[in-house]
Amino acid sequence: MLLVSILTILLSCFSTLVQPRPDHALSWQDTKQVIAFGDSYTCVQGSHGRQKYSFIGDVQTLSYNVSTLLSNEIVHNQIATAEGGPNWLEFLTGCGLQSGLMNPRQCERQLWYFAFAGADISEEFPETSLHHNFTVSSVRQIEQFKSYGHPVLETFIDMERTLVTVWIRTNDINDSADSETAGNRLRVQKGQDAMPNKTMVQWWNRAFEMQVGAFEDGQKGARARLFDANALLNGMTDEPAAYGIRDITGYFGAAYNQPYINEDPASYGCLPLDEYFWFDTAHLTSHVHKIIAMAVEAFL
């Protein structure tokens, strides 16, 4: 099973893309399913998920049966993601873009979410305890999938046409922000956000590239690629006008979750959502996610 050893590549400053195609390069055109792990940058609301946090379950309800998973539907509304609209995987696959509910099996490219909003990498690191007492960390997401998701999905999906994505580490930075005051000086750098010390980011990137190479050597049935989200986002903030963005320092405003904010943002004193880089203080707008999806598709 591919995901047994994917834990070796969770510490990503990139988006990590893994596909079990032993004799071929990654082929997006041939991909029929996407299985996603991560945090709120990847998570979407599911009809059997925790409200605003997951597609399915939480740490108190990790187990689920066949009917629960297969009847689960992607929710598409204003608050179903942390971006105020579709996220990068919905744009990439085209699954879940329609208003209302969508069962992943109805999509031309099925999209199965096992990410959890607020996720850190692991509960083992003292600097990053659970974001909430119901949070499912990245490590536990994969354990959960191995126990309950994979036995169901393997009965009808072709793993040789399946892409696995991991985008994580936003919350590890936020949750470890005060660790130095507690006597701990460990800092983990995340590459998907612009960092002032480019040398340190480059060190991390090189180390991670080596780790992914080791992953591929140990998993002969899988191909892994790294998408440098940090470089893309830095480019967008350097030249925002090229992407139709007018505001890269503010965000959609305190009214981001108000009714009709997308239809009439001016009434709340806001620019249109697509003209912001940030949706709120921690999340990118759906517009930025669409650009990310386009770049990932070209990359694949």
PDB file of C-alpha atoms in Angstrom:
ATOM      1  CA  MET A   1       0.000   0.000   0.000  1.00  0.00           C
ATOM      2  CA  LEU A   2       1.398   3.365  -1.047  1.00  0.00           C
ATOM      3  CA  LEU A   3       0.503   5.341   2.062  1.00  0.00           C
ATOM      4  CA  VAL A   4       2.288   3.171   4.600  1.00  0.00           C
ATOM      5  CA  SER A   5       5.486   5.189   4.195  1.00  0.00           C
ATOM      6  CA  ILE A   6       4.122   8.569   3.185  1.00  0.00           C
ATOM      7  CA  LEU A   7       4.832   9.850   6.702  1.00  0.00           C
ATOM      8  CA  THR A   8       8.430  10.314   5.593  1.00  0.00           C
ATOM      9  CA  ILE A   9       7.396  13.245   3.385  1.00  0.00           C
ATOM     10  CA  LEU A  10       4.910  15.115   5.542  1.00  0.00           C
ATOM     11  CA  LEU A  11       7.378  17.774   6.722  1.00  0.00           C
ATOM     12  CA  SER A  12       6.924  19.753   3.557  1.00  0.00           C
ATOM     13  CA  CYS A  13       7.722  23.304   2.677  1.00  0.00           C
ATOM     14  CA  PHE A  14       6.279  22.501  -0.714  1.00  0.00           C
ATOM     15  CA  SER A  15       3.051  20.928  -1.765  1.00  0.00           C
ATOM     16  CA  THR A  16       3.866  17.234  -2.076  1.00  0.00           C
ATOM     17  CA  LEU A  17       2.435  15.215  -4.936  1.00  0.00           C
ATOM     18  CA  VAL A  18       2.711  11.432  -4.929  1.00  0.00           C
ATOM     19  CA  GLN A  19       1.446   9.036  -7.554  1.00  0.00           C
ATOM     20  CA  PRO A  20       1.850   5.240  -7.772  1.00  0.00           C
ATOM     21  CA  ARG A  21       3.006   4.956 -11.385  1.00  0.00           C
ATOM     22  CA  PRO A  22       6.082   2.716 -11.326  1.00  0.00           C
ATOM     23  CA  ASP A  23       7.142   2.939 -14.973  1.00  0.00           C
ATOM     24  CA  HIS A  24       5.893   6.349 -16.078  1.00  0.00           C
ATOM     25  CA  ALA A  25       6.213  10.008 -15.197  1.00  0.00           C
ATOM     26  CA  LEU A  26       3.338  11.663 -13.414  1.00  0.00           C
ATOM     27  CA  SER A  27       0.467  12.071 -15.860  1.00  0.00           C
ATOM     28  CA  TRP A  28      -2.313  14.414 -14.868  1.00  0.00           C
ATOM     29  CA  GLN A  29      -4.316  13.551 -17.975  1.00  0.00           C
ATOM     30  CA  ASP A  30      -4.513   9.926 -16.843  1.00  0.00           C
ATOM     31  CA  THR A  31      -5.315  10.745 -13.224  1.00  0.00           C
ATOM     32  CA  LYS A  32      -8.815   9.729 -12.151  1.00  0.00           C
ATOM     33  CA  GLN A  33      -8.696  10.199  -8.380  1.00  0.00           C
ATOM     34  CA  VAL A  34      -7.066  12.570  -5.892  1.00  0.00           C
ATOM     35  CA  ILE A  35      -6.614  11.711  -2.213  1.00  0.00           C
ATOM     36  CA  ALA A  36      -5.762  14.748  -0.083  1.00  0.00           C
ATOM     37  CA  PHE A  37      -4.196  15.249   3.344  1.00  0.00           C
ATOM     38  CA  GLY A  38      -3.270  18.465   5.124  1.00  0.00           C
ATOM     39  CA  ASP A  39      -4.860  21.390   6.935  1.00  0.00           C
ATOM     40  CA  SER A  40      -7.313  24.201   6.160  1.00  0.00           C
ATOM     41  CA  TYR A  41      -5.457  25.070   2.947  1.00  0.00           C
ATOM     42  CA  THR A  42      -6.736  21.733   1.621  1.00  0.00           C
ATOM     43  CA  CYS A  43      -9.766  20.913   3.767  1.00  0.00           C
ATOM     44  CA  VAL A  44     -13.368  21.201   2.599  1.00  0.00           C
ATOM     45  CA  GLN A  45     -16.627  20.676   4.469  1.00  0.00           C
ATOM     46  CA  GLY A  46     -18.242  17.269   4.063  1.00  0.00           C
ATOM     47  CA  SER A  47     -21.812  16.315   4.883  1.00  0.00           C
ATOM     48  CA  HIS A  48     -20.406  13.798   7.406  1.00  0.00           C
ATOM     49  CA  GLY A  49     -17.593  16.046   8.595  1.00  0.00           C
ATOM     50  CA  ARG A  50     -17.141  18.358  11.548  1.00  0.00           C
ATOM     51  CA  GLN A  51     -18.671  21.735  10.718  1.00  0.00           C
ATOM     52  CA  LYS A  52     -16.003  24.057   9.246  1.00  0.00           C
ATOM     53  CA  TYR A  53     -13.223  21.553   9.895  1.00  0.00           C
ATOM     54  CA  SER A  54     -13.409  18.330   7.915  1.00  0.00           C
ATOM     55  CA  PHE A  55     -14.823  16.215   5.130  1.00  0.00           C
ATOM     56  CA  ILE A  56     -15.325  13.293   7.504  1.00  0.00           C
ATOM     57  CA  GLY A  57     -15.023  12.867  11.275  1.00  0.00           C
ATOM     58  CA  ASP A  58     -12.750  14.352  13.923  1.00  0.00           C
ATOM     59  CA  VAL A  59     -10.385  13.013  16.571  1.00  0.00           C
ATOM     60  CA  GLN A  60     -13.287  11.792  18.711  1.00  0.00           C
ATOM     61  CA  THR A  61     -14.926  10.052  15.743  1.00  0.00           C
ATOM     62  CA  LEU A  62     -12.018   8.684  13.728  1.00  0.00           C
ATOM     63  CA  SER A  63     -13.798   5.509  12.642  1.00  0.00           C
ATOM     64  CA  TYR A  64     -16.443   5.369   9.941  1.00  0.00           C
ATOM     65  CA  ASN A  65     -18.085   2.622   7.931  1.00  0.00           C
ATOM     66  CA  VAL A  66     -18.447   2.029   4.206  1.00  0.00           C
ATOM     67  CA  SER A  67     -21.847   3.665   3.860  1.00  0.00           C
ATOM     68  CA  THR A  68     -20.766   6.788   5.761  1.00  0.00           C
ATOM     69  CA  LEU A  69     -17.782   7.375   3.483  1.00  0.00           C
ATOM     70  CA  LEU A  70     -19.545   6.568   0.226  1.00  0.00           C
ATOM     71  CA  SER A  71     -22.607   8.671   1.043  1.00  0.00           C
ATOM     72  CA  ASN A  72     -20.464  11.618   2.143  1.00  0.00           C
ATOM     73  CA  GLU A  73     -20.747  14.715  -0.036  1.00  0.00           C
ATOM     74  CA  ILE A  74     -18.592  17.767  -0.656  1.00  0.00           C
ATOM     75  CA  VAL A  75     -20.394  20.901   0.528  1.00  0.00           C
ATOM     76  CA  HIS A  76     -20.080  23.969  -1.670  1.00  0.00           C
ATOM     77  CA  ASN A  77     -21.108  27.217   0.018  1.00  0.00           C
ATOM     78  CA  GLN A  78     -19.556  30.399   1.386  1.00  0.00           C
ATOM     79  CA  ILE A  79     -18.165  28.797   4.555  1.00  0.00           C
ATOM     80  CA  ALA A  80     -17.333  25.289   3.305  1.00  0.00           C
ATOM     81  CA  THR A  81     -13.641  26.166   2.928  1.00  0.00           C
ATOM     82  CA  ALA A  82     -11.264  28.603   4.621  1.00  0.00           C
ATOM     83  CA  GLU A  83     -10.903  30.601   1.399  1.00  0.00           C
ATOM     84  CA  GLY A  84     -14.406  32.011   0.899  1.00  0.00           C
ATOM     85  CA  GLY A  85     -14.838  29.795  -2.160  1.00  0.00           C
ATOM     86  CA  PRO A  86     -13.356  26.701  -3.814  1.00  0.00           C
ATOM     87  CA  ASN A  87      -9.849  25.677  -2.828  1.00  0.00           C
ATOM     88  CA  TRP A  88      -6.952  24.653  -5.053  1.00  0.00           C
ATOM     89  CA  LEU A  89      -7.944  20.984  -5.257  1.00  0.00           C
ATOM     90  CA  GLU A  90     -11.518  21.771  -6.219  1.00  0.00           C
ATOM     91  CA  PHE A  91     -10.218  24.007  -9.004  1.00  0.00           C
ATOM     92  CA  LEU A  92      -7.613  21.431 -10.027  1.00  0.00           C
ATOM     93  CA  THR A  93     -10.030  18.503 -10.257  1.00  0.00           C
ATOM     94  CA  GLY A  94     -13.257  20.359 -11.052  1.00  0.00           C
ATOM     95  CA  CYS A  95     -14.877  18.317  -8.271  1.00  0.00           C
ATOM     96  CA  GLY A  96     -17.103  20.227  -5.844  1.00  0.00           C
ATOM     97  CA  LEU A  97     -17.273  23.497  -7.784  1.00  0.00           C
ATOM     98  CA  GLN A  98     -21.035  23.395  -8.186  1.00  0.00           C
ATOM     99  CA  SER A  99     -23.239  24.982  -5.525  1.00  0.00           C
ATOM    100  CA  GLY A 100     -24.828  22.543  -3.126  1.00  0.00           C
ATOM    101  CA  LEU A 101     -23.655  18.975  -2.534  1.00  0.00           C
ATOM    102  CA  MET A 102     -21.478  16.700  -4.651  1.00  0.00           C
ATOM    103  CA  ASN A 103     -20.565  13.068  -4.059  1.00  0.00           C
ATOM    104  CA  PRO A 104     -16.927  12.559  -5.117  1.00  0.00           C
ATOM    105  CA  ARG A 105     -17.893   9.508  -7.169  1.00  0.00           C
ATOM    106  CA  GLN A 106     -19.999  11.743  -9.415  1.00  0.00           C
ATOM    107  CA  CYS A 107     -16.926  13.739 -10.487  1.00  0.00           C
ATOM    108  CA  GLU A 108     -14.875  13.006 -13.585  1.00  0.00           C
ATOM    109  CA  ARG A 109     -11.848  13.227 -11.294  1.00  0.00           C
ATOM    110  CA  GLN A 110     -12.859  12.001  -7.870  1.00  0.00           C
ATOM    111  CA  LEU A 111     -11.640  14.100  -4.945  1.00  0.00           C
ATOM    112  CA  TRP A 112     -11.385  12.422  -1.538  1.00  0.00           C
ATOM    113  CA  TYR A 113     -10.504  14.734   1.355  1.00  0.00           C
ATOM    114  CA  PHE A 114      -8.917  13.477   4.557  1.00  0.00           C
ATOM    115  CA  ALA A 115      -7.380  16.826   5.533  1.00  0.00           C
ATOM    116  CA  PHE A 116      -8.461  18.556   8.737  1.00  0.00           C
ATOM    117  CA  ALA A 117      -8.559  22.318   9.315  1.00  0.00           C
ATOM    118  CA  GLY A 118      -6.145  23.293  12.069  1.00  0.00           C
ATOM    119  CA  ALA A 119      -3.974  20.200  11.644  1.00  0.00           C
ATOM    120  CA  ASP A 120      -0.372  20.123  12.803  1.00  0.00           C
ATOM    121  CA  ILE A 121       2.004  17.422  11.627  1.00  0.00           C
ATOM    122  CA  SER A 122       2.067  15.251  14.730  1.00  0.00           C
ATOM    123  CA  GLU A 123       1.079  15.201  18.378  1.00  0.00           C
ATOM    124  CA  GLU A 124       4.550  13.873  19.214  1.00  0.00           C
ATOM    125  CA  PHE A 125       6.185  17.294  18.954  1.00  0.00           C
ATOM    126  CA  PRO A 126       5.826  19.225  22.239  1.00  0.00           C
ATOM    127  CA  GLU A 127       5.979  22.558  20.402  1.00  0.00           C
ATOM    128  CA  THR A 128       2.790  21.795  18.485  1.00  0.00           C
ATOM    129  CA  SER A 129       0.093  20.268  20.620  1.00  0.00           C
ATOM    130  CA  LEU A 130      -3.320  19.797  19.030  1.00  0.00           C
ATOM    131  CA  HIS A 131      -4.689  23.017  17.569  1.00  0.00           C
ATOM    132  CA  HIS A 132      -8.056  22.062  19.116  1.00  0.00           C
ATOM    133  CA  ASN A 133      -9.002  19.080  21.245  1.00  0.00           C
ATOM    134  CA  PHE A 134     -10.852  17.629  18.247  1.00  0.00           C
ATOM    135  CA  THR A 135      -8.093  18.198  15.649  1.00  0.00           C
ATOM    136  CA  VAL A 136      -6.821  15.291  13.542  1.00  0.00           C
ATOM    137  CA  SER A 137      -3.072  15.736  12.955  1.00  0.00           C
ATOM    138  CA  SER A 138      -1.515  14.815   9.618  1.00  0.00           C
ATOM    139  CA  VAL A 139      -0.057  11.619  11.038  1.00  0.00           C
ATOM    140  CA  ARG A 140      -3.447  10.572  12.375  1.00  0.00           C
ATOM    141  CA  GLN A 141      -5.150  11.522   9.110  1.00  0.00           C
ATOM    142  CA  ILE A 142      -3.063   8.904   7.364  1.00  0.00           C
ATOM    143  CA  GLU A 143      -3.557   6.358  10.124  1.00  0.00           C
ATOM    144  CA  GLN A 144      -7.301   7.011   9.880  1.00  0.00           C
ATOM    145  CA  PHE A 145      -7.208   6.592   6.115  1.00  0.00           C
ATOM    146  CA  LYS A 146      -5.230   3.348   6.326  1.00  0.00           C
ATOM    147  CA  SER A 147      -7.750   1.890   8.776  1.00  0.00           C
ATOM    148  CA  TYR A 148     -11.043   3.102   7.330  1.00  0.00           C
ATOM    149  CA  GLY A 149     -10.674   4.914   4.010  1.00  0.00           C
ATOM    150  CA  HIS A 150      -8.285   2.797   1.992  1.00  0.00           C
ATOM    151  CA  PRO A 151     -10.144  -0.521   2.499  1.00  0.00           C
ATOM    152  CA  VAL A 152     -13.218   1.136   0.967  1.00  0.00           C
ATOM    153  CA  LEU A 153     -11.611   3.103  -1.849  1.00  0.00           C
ATOM    154  CA  GLU A 154      -9.364   0.274  -3.044  1.00  0.00           C
ATOM    155  CA  THR A 155     -12.463  -1.673  -4.078  1.00  0.00           C
ATOM    156  CA  PHE A 156     -13.268   0.736  -6.907  1.00  0.00           C
ATOM    157  CA  ILE A 157     -10.407   3.171  -7.586  1.00  0.00           C
ATOM    158  CA  ASP A 158      -7.281   2.502  -9.634  1.00  0.00           C
ATOM    159  CA  MET A 159      -4.276   3.410  -7.498  1.00  0.00           C
ATOM    160  CA  GLU A 160      -2.095   3.670 -10.600  1.00  0.00           C
ATOM    161  CA  ARG A 161      -4.299   6.579 -11.654  1.00  0.00           C
ATOM    162  CA  THR A 162      -4.449   8.195  -8.230  1.00  0.00           C
ATOM    163  CA  LEU A 163      -2.635  11.327  -7.085  1.00  0.00           C
ATOM    164  CA  VAL A 164      -1.967  11.810  -3.360  1.00  0.00           C
ATOM    165  CA  THR A 165      -1.412  15.385  -2.163  1.00  0.00           C
ATOM    166  CA  VAL A 166      -0.029  16.732   1.107  1.00  0.00           C
ATOM    167  CA  TRP A 167       0.074  20.419   2.064  1.00  0.00           C
ATOM    168  CA  ILE A 168       0.875  21.024   5.708  1.00  0.00           C
ATOM    169  CA  ARG A 169       2.796  23.113   8.275  1.00  0.00           C
ATOM    170  CA  THR A 170       0.880  26.395   8.530  1.00  0.00           C
ATOM    171  CA  ASN A 171      -0.352  25.514  12.016  1.00  0.00           C
ATOM    172  CA  ASP A 172       3.017  24.191  13.169  1.00  0.00           C
ATOM    173  CA  ILE A 173       4.369  27.729  12.829  1.00  0.00           C
ATOM    174  CA  ASN A 174       1.406  29.376  14.535  1.00  0.00           C
ATOM    175  CA  ASP A 175       1.220  26.847  17.362  1.00  0.00           C
ATOM    176  CA  SER A 176       4.961  27.034  18.104  1.00  0.00           C
ATOM    177  CA  ALA A 177       5.104  30.845  18.060  1.00  0.00           C
ATOM    178  CA  ASP A 178       5.335  31.107  21.853  1.00  0.00           C
ATOM    179  CA  SER A 179       7.638  28.135  22.423  1.00  0.00           C
ATOM    180  CA  GLU A 180      10.736  30.289  22.940  1.00  0.00           C
ATOM    181  CA  THR A 181       9.162  32.053  25.899  1.00  0.00           C
ATOM    182  CA  ALA A 182       8.659  28.630  27.465  1.00  0.00           C
ATOM    183  CA  GLY A 183      12.375  27.888  27.164  1.00  0.00           C
ATOM    184  CA  ASN A 184      12.246  26.115  23.815  1.00  0.00           C
ATOM    185  CA  ARG A 185      14.109  27.761  20.950  1.00  0.00           C
ATOM    186  CA  LEU A 186      13.216  25.283  18.243  1.00  0.00           C
ATOM    187  CA  ARG A 187      11.777  26.846  15.101  1.00  0.00           C
ATOM    188  CA  VAL A 188      10.316  24.998  12.150  1.00  0.00           C
ATOM    189  CA  GLN A 189      10.302  26.945   8.889  1.00  0.00           C
ATOM    190  CA  LYS A 190       7.427  26.551   6.474  1.00  0.00           C
ATOM    191  CA  GLY A 191       8.123  27.278   2.854  1.00  0.00           C
ATOM    192  CA  GLN A 192       4.651  28.041   1.541  1.00  0.00           C
ATOM    193  CA  ASP A 193       4.715  31.523   3.067  1.00  0.00           C
ATOM    194  CA  ALA A 194       7.262  34.213   2.300  1.00  0.00           C
ATOM    195  CA  MET A 195      10.120  34.060   4.806  1.00  0.00           C
ATOM    196  CA  PRO A 196      12.624  36.859   5.494  1.00  0.00           C
ATOM    197  CA  ASN A 197      15.586  34.465   5.583  1.00  0.00           C
ATOM    198  CA  LYS A 198      15.751  32.951   2.097  1.00  0.00           C
ATOM    199  CA  THR A 199      18.933  31.060   2.924  1.00  0.00           C
ATOM    200  CA  MET A 200      17.179  29.079   5.649  1.00  0.00           C
ATOM    201  CA  VAL A 201      14.298  28.289   3.317  1.00  0.00           C
ATOM    202  CA  GLN A 202      16.757  27.045   0.695  1.00  0.00           C
ATOM    203  CA  TRP A 203      18.453  24.835   3.280  1.00  0.00           C
ATOM    204  CA  TRP A 204      15.117  23.350   4.218  1.00  0.00           C
ATOM    205  CA  ASN A 205      14.119  22.861   0.596  1.00  0.00           C
ATOM    206  CA  ARG A 206      17.323  21.001  -0.243  1.00  0.00           C
ATOM    207  CA  ALA A 207      16.974  18.784   2.815  1.00  0.00           C
ATOM    208  CA  PHE A 208      13.400  18.014   1.894  1.00  0.00           C
ATOM    209  CA  GLU A 209      14.304  17.197  -1.695  1.00  0.00           C
ATOM    210  CA  MET A 210      16.753  14.624  -0.361  1.00  0.00           C
ATOM    211  CA  GLN A 211      14.058  13.185   1.892  1.00  0.00           C
ATOM    212  CA  VAL A 212      11.656  12.810  -0.999  1.00  0.00           C
ATOM    213  CA  GLY A 213      14.379  11.128  -3.036  1.00  0.00           C
ATOM    214  CA  ALA A 214      14.836   8.651  -0.203  1.00  0.00           C
ATOM    215  CA  PHE A 215      11.072   8.116  -0.134  1.00  0.00           C
ATOM    216  CA  GLU A 216      11.037   7.215  -3.813  1.00  0.00           C
ATOM    217  CA  ASP A 217      13.976   4.845  -3.367  1.00  0.00           C
ATOM    218  CA  GLY A 218      12.084   3.056  -0.612  1.00  0.00           C
ATOM    219  CA  GLN A 219       8.750   3.024  -2.456  1.00  0.00           C
ATOM    220  CA  LYS A 220       9.398   1.516  -5.863  1.00  0.00           C
ATOM    221  CA  GLY A 221       5.727   1.709  -6.767  1.00  0.00           C
ATOM    222  CA  ALA A 222       5.441   5.466  -6.237  1.00  0.00           C
ATOM    223  CA  ARG A 223       6.614   8.653  -7.929  1.00  0.00           C
ATOM    224  CA  ALA A 224       6.858  11.842  -5.884  1.00  0.00           C
ATOM    225  CA  ARG A 225       7.213  15.440  -7.026  1.00  0.00           C
ATOM    226  CA  LEU A 226       7.527  18.724  -5.162  1.00  0.00           C
ATOM    227  CA  PHE A 227       5.627  21.826  -6.127  1.00  0.00           C
ATOM    228  CA  ASP A 228       7.296  24.952  -4.752  1.00  0.00           C
ATOM    229  CA  ALA A 229       4.325  26.903  -3.430  1.00  0.00           C
ATOM    230  CA  ASN A 230       6.673  29.342  -1.692  1.00  0.00           C
ATOM    231  CA  ALA A 231       8.147  30.562  -4.975  1.00  0.00           C
ATOM    232  CA  LEU A 232       4.725  30.954  -6.561  1.00  0.00           C
ATOM    233  CA  LEU A 233       3.265  32.936  -3.660  1.00  0.00           C
ATOM    234  CA  ASN A 234       6.349  35.138  -3.398  1.00  0.00           C
ATOM    235  CA  GLY A 235       5.986  35.924  -7.093  1.00  0.00           C
ATOM    236  CA  MET A 236       2.363  36.888  -6.577  1.00  0.00           C
ATOM    237  CA  THR A 237       3.171  39.293  -3.762  1.00  0.00           C
ATOM    238  CA  ASP A 238       6.076  40.761  -5.760  1.00  0.00           C
ATOM    239  CA  GLU A 239       3.843  41.493  -8.776  1.00  0.00           C
ATOM    240  CA  PRO A 240       0.241  41.361  -7.555  1.00  0.00           C
ATOM    241  CA  ALA A 241      -1.192  43.368 -10.458  1.00  0.00           C
ATOM    242  CA  ALA A 242      -0.152  40.607 -12.854  1.00  0.00           C
ATOM    243  CA  TYR A 243      -2.591  38.351 -11.013  1.00  0.00           C
ATOM    244  CA  GLY A 244      -5.414  40.873 -10.683  1.00  0.00           C
ATOM    245  CA  ILE A 245      -4.672  41.472  -6.992  1.00  0.00           C
ATOM    246  CA  ARG A 246      -4.843  44.973  -5.497  1.00  0.00           C
ATOM    247  CA  ASP A 247      -4.327  44.289  -1.782  1.00  0.00           C
ATOM    248  CA  ILE A 248      -1.574  42.008  -0.451  1.00  0.00           C
ATOM    249  CA  THR A 249      -1.315  43.349   3.111  1.00  0.00           C
ATOM    250  CA  GLY A 250      -4.927  43.619   4.201  1.00  0.00           C
ATOM    251  CA  TYR A 251      -7.595  40.972   3.988  1.00  0.00           C
ATOM    252  CA  PHE A 252     -11.233  40.595   3.105  1.00  0.00           C
ATOM    253  CA  GLY A 253     -12.218  42.250   6.355  1.00  0.00           C
ATOM    254  CA  ALA A 254     -14.008  41.366   9.552  1.00  0.00           C
ATOM    255  CA  ALA A 255     -17.142  40.821   7.484  1.00  0.00           C
ATOM    256  CA  TYR A 256     -15.652  37.926   5.496  1.00  0.00           C
ATOM    257  CA  ASN A 257     -18.242  35.487   6.872  1.00  0.00           C
ATOM    258  CA  GLN A 258     -21.278  37.739   6.510  1.00  0.00           C
ATOM    259  CA  PRO A 259     -24.200  36.910   4.201  1.00  0.00           C
ATOM    260  CA  TYR A 260     -23.893  38.264   0.646  1.00  0.00           C
ATOM    261  CA  ILE A 261     -20.350  39.538   1.252  1.00  0.00           C
ATOM    262  CA  ASN A 262     -19.307  38.004  -2.077  1.00  0.00           C
ATOM    263  CA  GLU A 263     -22.226  39.566  -3.951  1.00  0.00           C
ATOM    264  CA  ASP A 264     -21.914  43.070  -2.477  1.00  0.00           C
ATOM    265  CA  PRO A 265     -18.513  43.540  -0.794  1.00  0.00           C
ATOM    266  CA  ALA A 266     -18.648  47.334  -1.131  1.00  0.00           C
ATOM    267  CA  SER A 267     -21.523  47.478   1.339  1.00  0.00           C
ATOM    268  CA  TYR A 268     -19.098  46.094   3.940  1.00  0.00           C
ATOM    269  CA  GLY A 269     -16.291  48.433   2.922  1.00  0.00           C
ATOM    270  CA  CYS A 270     -14.405  45.711   1.043  1.00  0.00           C
ATOM    271  CA  LEU A 271     -12.907  45.246  -2.385  1.00  0.00           C
ATOM    272  CA  PRO A 272     -14.142  42.281  -4.419  1.00  0.00           C
ATOM    273  CA  LEU A 273     -12.793  39.036  -2.963  1.00  0.00           C
ATOM    274  CA  ASP A 274     -10.678  38.273  -6.042  1.00  0.00           C
ATOM    275  CA  GLU A 275      -8.670  41.469  -5.526  1.00  0.00           C
ATOM    276  CA  TYR A 276      -7.268  40.327  -2.174  1.00  0.00           C
ATOM    277  CA  PHE A 277      -4.317  38.027  -1.552  1.00  0.00           C
ATOM    278  CA  TRP A 278      -5.464  37.192   1.986  1.00  0.00           C
ATOM    279  CA  PHE A 279      -8.977  36.052   2.814  1.00  0.00           C
ATOM    280  CA  ASP A 280      -8.456  36.491   6.552  1.00  0.00           C
ATOM    281  CA  THR A 281      -5.420  36.705   8.825  1.00  0.00           C
ATOM    282  CA  ALA A 282      -4.316  33.131   8.081  1.00  0.00           C
ATOM    283  CA  HIS A 283      -5.814  32.014   4.777  1.00  0.00           C
ATOM    284  CA  LEU A 284      -5.423  32.871   1.105  1.00  0.00           C
ATOM    285  CA  THR A 285      -8.426  33.835  -1.009  1.00  0.00           C
ATOM    286  CA  SER A 286     -10.161  31.449  -3.362  1.00  0.00           C
ATOM    287  CA  HIS A 287      -8.755  33.561  -6.211  1.00  0.00           C
ATOM    288  CA  VAL A 288      -5.209  32.784  -5.084  1.00  0.00           C
ATOM    289  CA  HIS A 289      -6.124  29.105  -4.786  1.00  0.00           C
ATOM    290  CA  LYS A 290      -7.335  29.149  -8.382  1.00  0.00           C
ATOM    291  CA  ILE A 291      -3.959  30.500  -9.496  1.00  0.00           C
ATOM    292  CA  ILE A 292      -2.228  27.805  -7.447  1.00  0.00           C
ATOM    293  CA  ALA A 293      -4.379  25.146  -9.130  1.00  0.00           C
ATOM    294  CA  MET A 294      -3.477  26.448 -12.579  1.00  0.00           C
ATOM    295  CA  ALA A 295       0.212  26.366 -11.701  1.00  0.00           C
ATOM    296  CA  VAL A 296      -0.020  22.854 -10.255  1.00  0.00           C
ATOM    297  CA  GLU A 297      -1.837  21.613 -13.355  1.00  0.00           C
ATOM    298  CA  ALA A 298       0.891  23.068 -15.580  1.00  0.00           C
ATOM    299  CA  PHE A 299       3.494  21.512 -13.291  1.00  0.00           C
ATOM    300  CA  LEU A 300       1.901  18.088 -13.610  1.00  0.00           C
TER     301      LEU A 300
END
